[in-house]
Short mmCIF file of C-alpha atoms in Angstrom, two decimals:
data_model
loop_
_atom_site.label_atom_id
_atom_site.label_comp_id
_atom_site.label_asym_id
_atom_site.label_seq_id
_atom_site.Cartn_x
_atom_site.Cartn_y
_atom_site.Cartn_z
CA MET A 1 -21.29 -1.81 -8.16
CA THR A 2 -17.83 -0.67 -7.30
CA ARG A 3 -14.76 -2.79 -8.49
CA LEU A 4 -11.58 -1.48 -7.17
CA ALA A 5 -8.21 -1.84 -8.39
CA GLY A 6 -5.11 -0.99 -6.67
CA ILE A 7 -1.53 0.39 -8.05
CA ILE A 8 1.60 0.46 -5.79
CA LEU A 9 3.54 3.42 -7.32
CA ALA A 10 7.44 2.29 -7.26
CA GLY A 11 8.68 4.58 -9.78
CA GLY A 12 10.84 6.87 -7.80
CA ARG A 13 14.46 7.42 -8.55
CA SER A 14 15.60 6.98 -4.82
CA THR A 15 18.17 9.79 -5.14
CA ARG A 16 18.26 10.43 -1.32
CA MET A 17 19.05 6.79 -0.82
CA GLY A 18 22.02 6.81 -2.91
CA GLY A 19 20.38 5.33 -5.79
CA GLN A 20 19.26 2.21 -4.00
CA GLU A 21 15.80 0.89 -4.94
CA LYS A 22 13.86 2.05 -1.93
CA SER A 23 11.10 -0.33 -2.32
CA LEU A 24 13.39 -3.34 -2.09
CA LEU A 25 14.64 -2.21 1.47
CA ASN A 26 14.10 -4.47 4.08
CA LEU A 27 11.87 -3.37 7.21
CA ALA A 28 11.51 -5.96 9.85
CA GLY A 29 12.33 -8.83 7.50
CA GLU A 30 10.00 -7.63 4.69
CA THR A 31 10.84 -5.54 1.81
CA LEU A 32 8.97 -2.08 1.66
CA ILE A 33 6.96 -3.16 -1.35
CA GLY A 34 6.19 -6.48 -0.03
CA ARG A 35 4.82 -4.94 3.10
CA VAL A 36 2.85 -2.36 1.24
CA ALA A 37 1.39 -5.26 -1.00
CA ARG A 38 0.27 -7.16 2.08
CA ARG A 39 -1.26 -4.19 3.52
CA ILE A 40 -3.11 -3.31 0.31
CA VAL A 41 -4.24 -6.74 -1.09
CA PRO A 42 -7.31 -7.07 1.32
CA GLN A 43 -8.36 -3.59 0.42
CA THR A 44 -8.64 -4.20 -3.31
CA GLU A 45 -9.95 -6.69 -5.80
CA ILE A 46 -7.11 -6.63 -8.32
CA LEU A 47 -3.55 -5.27 -7.72
CA ALA A 48 -0.52 -4.14 -9.75
CA ILE A 49 2.73 -2.36 -9.50
CA SER A 50 3.56 0.79 -11.39
CA ALA A 51 7.40 0.83 -12.14
CA ASN A 52 10.09 1.22 -14.94
CA GLY A 53 13.01 -0.85 -15.57
CA ASP A 54 13.38 -4.62 -15.22
CA PRO A 55 10.20 -6.04 -13.97
CA LYS A 56 11.81 -9.28 -12.83
CA ARG A 57 13.14 -7.30 -9.54
CA PHE A 58 9.48 -7.55 -8.31
CA ALA A 59 8.91 -11.20 -9.30
CA GLY A 60 8.58 -12.57 -5.89
CA LEU A 61 5.30 -10.56 -5.36
CA GLY A 62 3.55 -12.14 -8.12
CA LEU A 63 1.95 -8.99 -9.19
CA LYS A 64 1.82 -7.48 -12.89
CA VAL A 65 4.26 -4.63 -13.51
CA ILE A 66 3.01 -1.92 -15.55
CA SER A 67 5.43 0.76 -16.97
CA ASP A 68 4.82 4.46 -17.75
CA THR A 69 3.61 5.75 -21.12
CA ALA A 70 4.30 9.28 -20.20
CA ILE A 71 7.92 10.55 -19.67
CA ASP A 72 9.09 12.95 -16.88
CA VAL A 73 5.77 13.72 -15.29
CA GLY A 74 6.56 12.24 -11.97
CA PRO A 75 3.71 10.29 -10.16
CA LEU A 76 1.14 11.30 -12.60
CA ALA A 77 2.60 8.99 -15.24
CA GLY A 78 2.25 6.13 -12.98
CA ILE A 79 -1.34 7.16 -12.15
CA GLN A 80 -2.11 7.42 -15.82
CA SER A 81 -0.83 3.92 -16.54
CA GLY A 82 -2.64 2.76 -13.64
CA LEU A 83 -6.10 4.19 -14.84
CA GLN A 84 -5.59 2.74 -18.22
CA TRP A 85 -4.81 -0.74 -16.73
CA ALA A 86 -7.71 -0.37 -14.38
CA ARG A 87 -10.15 0.55 -17.01
CA GLU A 88 -9.10 -2.60 -19.04
CA GLN A 89 -9.84 -4.76 -15.92
CA ASP A 90 -13.50 -3.33 -15.79
CA ALA A 91 -12.65 -1.42 -12.47
CA THR A 92 -14.66 1.50 -11.56
CA HIS A 93 -12.10 2.83 -9.27
CA LEU A 94 -8.34 2.97 -8.89
CA LEU A 95 -6.61 3.29 -5.38
CA THR A 96 -2.98 4.57 -5.48
CA VAL A 97 -0.45 4.07 -2.73
CA ALA A 98 3.35 4.62 -2.49
CA ALA A 99 5.91 1.80 -2.08
CA ASP A 100 8.00 3.83 0.44
CA THR A 101 5.10 4.26 3.03
CA PRO A 102 5.02 1.20 5.15
CA PHE A 103 2.31 2.20 7.75
CA PHE A 104 -0.55 3.45 5.71
CA PRO A 105 -3.87 2.60 7.23
CA LEU A 106 -5.62 -0.85 6.72
CA ASP A 107 -8.77 1.04 6.31
CA LEU A 108 -7.64 3.44 3.75
CA ALA A 109 -9.93 2.02 0.85
CA SER A 110 -13.13 2.01 2.85
CA ARG A 111 -12.46 5.47 4.42
CA LEU A 112 -11.89 7.01 0.92
CA LEU A 113 -14.78 5.16 -0.42
CA GLU A 114 -17.24 6.66 2.10
CA ALA A 115 -16.71 10.15 0.25
CA SER A 116 -17.82 11.00 -3.12
CA GLN A 117 -17.15 8.45 -5.83
CA GLU A 118 -17.39 10.88 -8.67
CA VAL A 119 -14.08 12.89 -8.17
CA PRO A 120 -10.72 12.03 -6.77
CA VAL A 121 -10.41 11.42 -2.87
CA MET A 122 -7.17 12.20 -1.35
CA ALA A 123 -5.94 11.26 2.17
CA SER A 124 -4.38 13.84 4.63
CA SER A 125 -2.81 13.70 7.91
CA ASN A 126 -1.78 16.45 10.19
CA ASP A 127 -3.34 19.02 7.94
CA ARG A 128 -1.00 17.82 5.23
CA LEU A 129 -2.26 16.22 1.85
CA HIS A 130 -0.79 12.93 0.62
CA PRO A 131 -1.70 13.17 -3.11
CA VAL A 132 -0.35 9.75 -4.07
CA PHE A 133 -2.83 8.08 -1.55
CA CYS A 134 -5.81 8.78 -3.63
CA LEU A 135 -8.97 6.96 -4.70
CA TRP A 136 -9.56 7.83 -8.49
CA PRO A 137 -12.69 7.22 -10.47
CA VAL A 138 -11.52 5.34 -13.54
CA SER A 139 -13.53 7.85 -15.54
CA THR A 140 -10.83 10.41 -14.79
CA ALA A 141 -8.29 8.52 -17.22
CA GLN A 142 -9.24 10.63 -20.32
CA HIS A 143 -9.14 13.75 -18.18
CA LEU A 144 -5.59 13.09 -17.11
CA SER A 145 -4.38 12.10 -20.74
CA ASN A 146 -5.78 15.48 -21.79
CA TRP A 147 -4.29 17.35 -18.98
CA LEU A 148 -0.69 15.81 -19.76
CA ASP A 149 -1.20 16.40 -23.45
CA GLU A 150 -2.03 19.93 -23.00
CA GLY A 151 0.88 20.66 -20.78
CA GLY A 152 -0.94 20.73 -17.39
CA SER A 153 0.79 20.94 -14.19
CA ARG A 154 2.91 17.80 -13.15
CA SER A 155 1.57 18.11 -9.67
CA VAL A 156 -0.80 15.27 -8.52
CA THR A 157 -2.45 17.91 -6.27
CA GLY A 158 -2.74 20.50 -9.36
CA PHE A 159 -4.46 17.82 -11.49
CA CYS A 160 -6.82 16.98 -8.41
CA GLU A 161 -7.59 20.57 -7.80
CA SER A 162 -8.90 20.86 -11.58
CA LEU A 163 -11.45 18.04 -10.62
CA ASN A 164 -12.63 19.60 -7.38
CA TYR A 165 -11.22 16.54 -5.40
CA GLN A 166 -12.28 15.82 -1.80
CA CYS A 167 -10.05 15.05 1.21
CA VAL A 168 -10.28 12.53 3.94
CA ALA A 169 -8.30 13.17 7.12
CA PHE A 170 -6.56 10.39 9.08
CA ASP A 171 -5.61 10.47 12.81
CA VAL A 172 -1.89 10.66 13.88
CA PRO A 173 -1.78 8.69 17.09
CA ILE A 174 1.21 9.24 19.60
CA ILE A 175 2.97 6.19 20.64
CA SER A 176 5.47 6.51 23.51
CA GLY A 177 5.86 10.21 22.81
CA MET A 178 6.38 9.64 19.14
CA GLN A 179 4.09 10.66 16.30
CA ALA A 180 3.12 7.57 14.17
CA ASP A 181 1.94 9.49 11.13
CA PRO A 182 0.28 6.55 9.02
CA PHE A 183 1.67 8.24 5.95
CA PHE A 184 5.39 8.45 7.19
CA ASN A 185 7.25 7.78 4.08
CA ILE A 186 11.12 6.81 3.67
CA ASN A 187 13.28 8.91 1.72
CA THR A 188 16.65 8.79 3.58
CA PRO A 189 18.59 6.40 5.52
CA GLU A 190 17.42 8.58 8.63
CA ASP A 191 13.77 8.08 7.70
CA MET A 192 14.59 4.13 7.55
CA GLU A 193 15.90 4.32 11.21
CA THR A 194 12.67 6.28 12.16
CA ALA A 195 10.57 3.69 10.51
CA GLN A 196 12.33 0.94 12.51
CA ARG A 197 11.68 2.67 15.83
CA LEU A 198 8.11 3.22 14.74
CA GLU A 199 7.72 -0.57 13.91
CA ARG A 200 9.18 -1.71 17.31
CA LEU A 201 6.75 0.64 19.02
CA GLN A 202 3.71 -0.64 17.07
CA ARG A 203 4.41 -4.28 17.73
#
């Protein structure tokens, strides 16, 4: 039986946002990470946040905050810590999502679960991969630890390629002439303005 854990990856440095904590920025009266949590809670059985620094900044969400054990390896560090936590929770799979992507699909988990459950299953849209939106068998935890210990690529896609991952494509609707990519992520102030327009169009 599948038991699905979820991790919100919130460990980015937000350098293109002038150092502001991206996940705590406000979109339509809600923090980005609060919005992401709201969208992912119904899709998973247990949920936590992957982030370094003071966990109290996320206290309002009532979620466990897990810090990285690996250093300077990017999102793979959060995925590694998430897989270890998921295994401790007796989960069979881990769904990872990014804290700066406010429109990701509400059927993300179910669509990814329809694919093979023996290898990582990654989301894509517009012929573009979204490596951190991925369903991971918890059994890959040891593979990832070995990969990092042996100096493997810090690329999430690179690691997935070593495991013969699968990919599930999601549609990108056009709303009022504007592409509404469900995996649009916010990196800059200009991206936030785009997200605000998308939010208004999708109401």
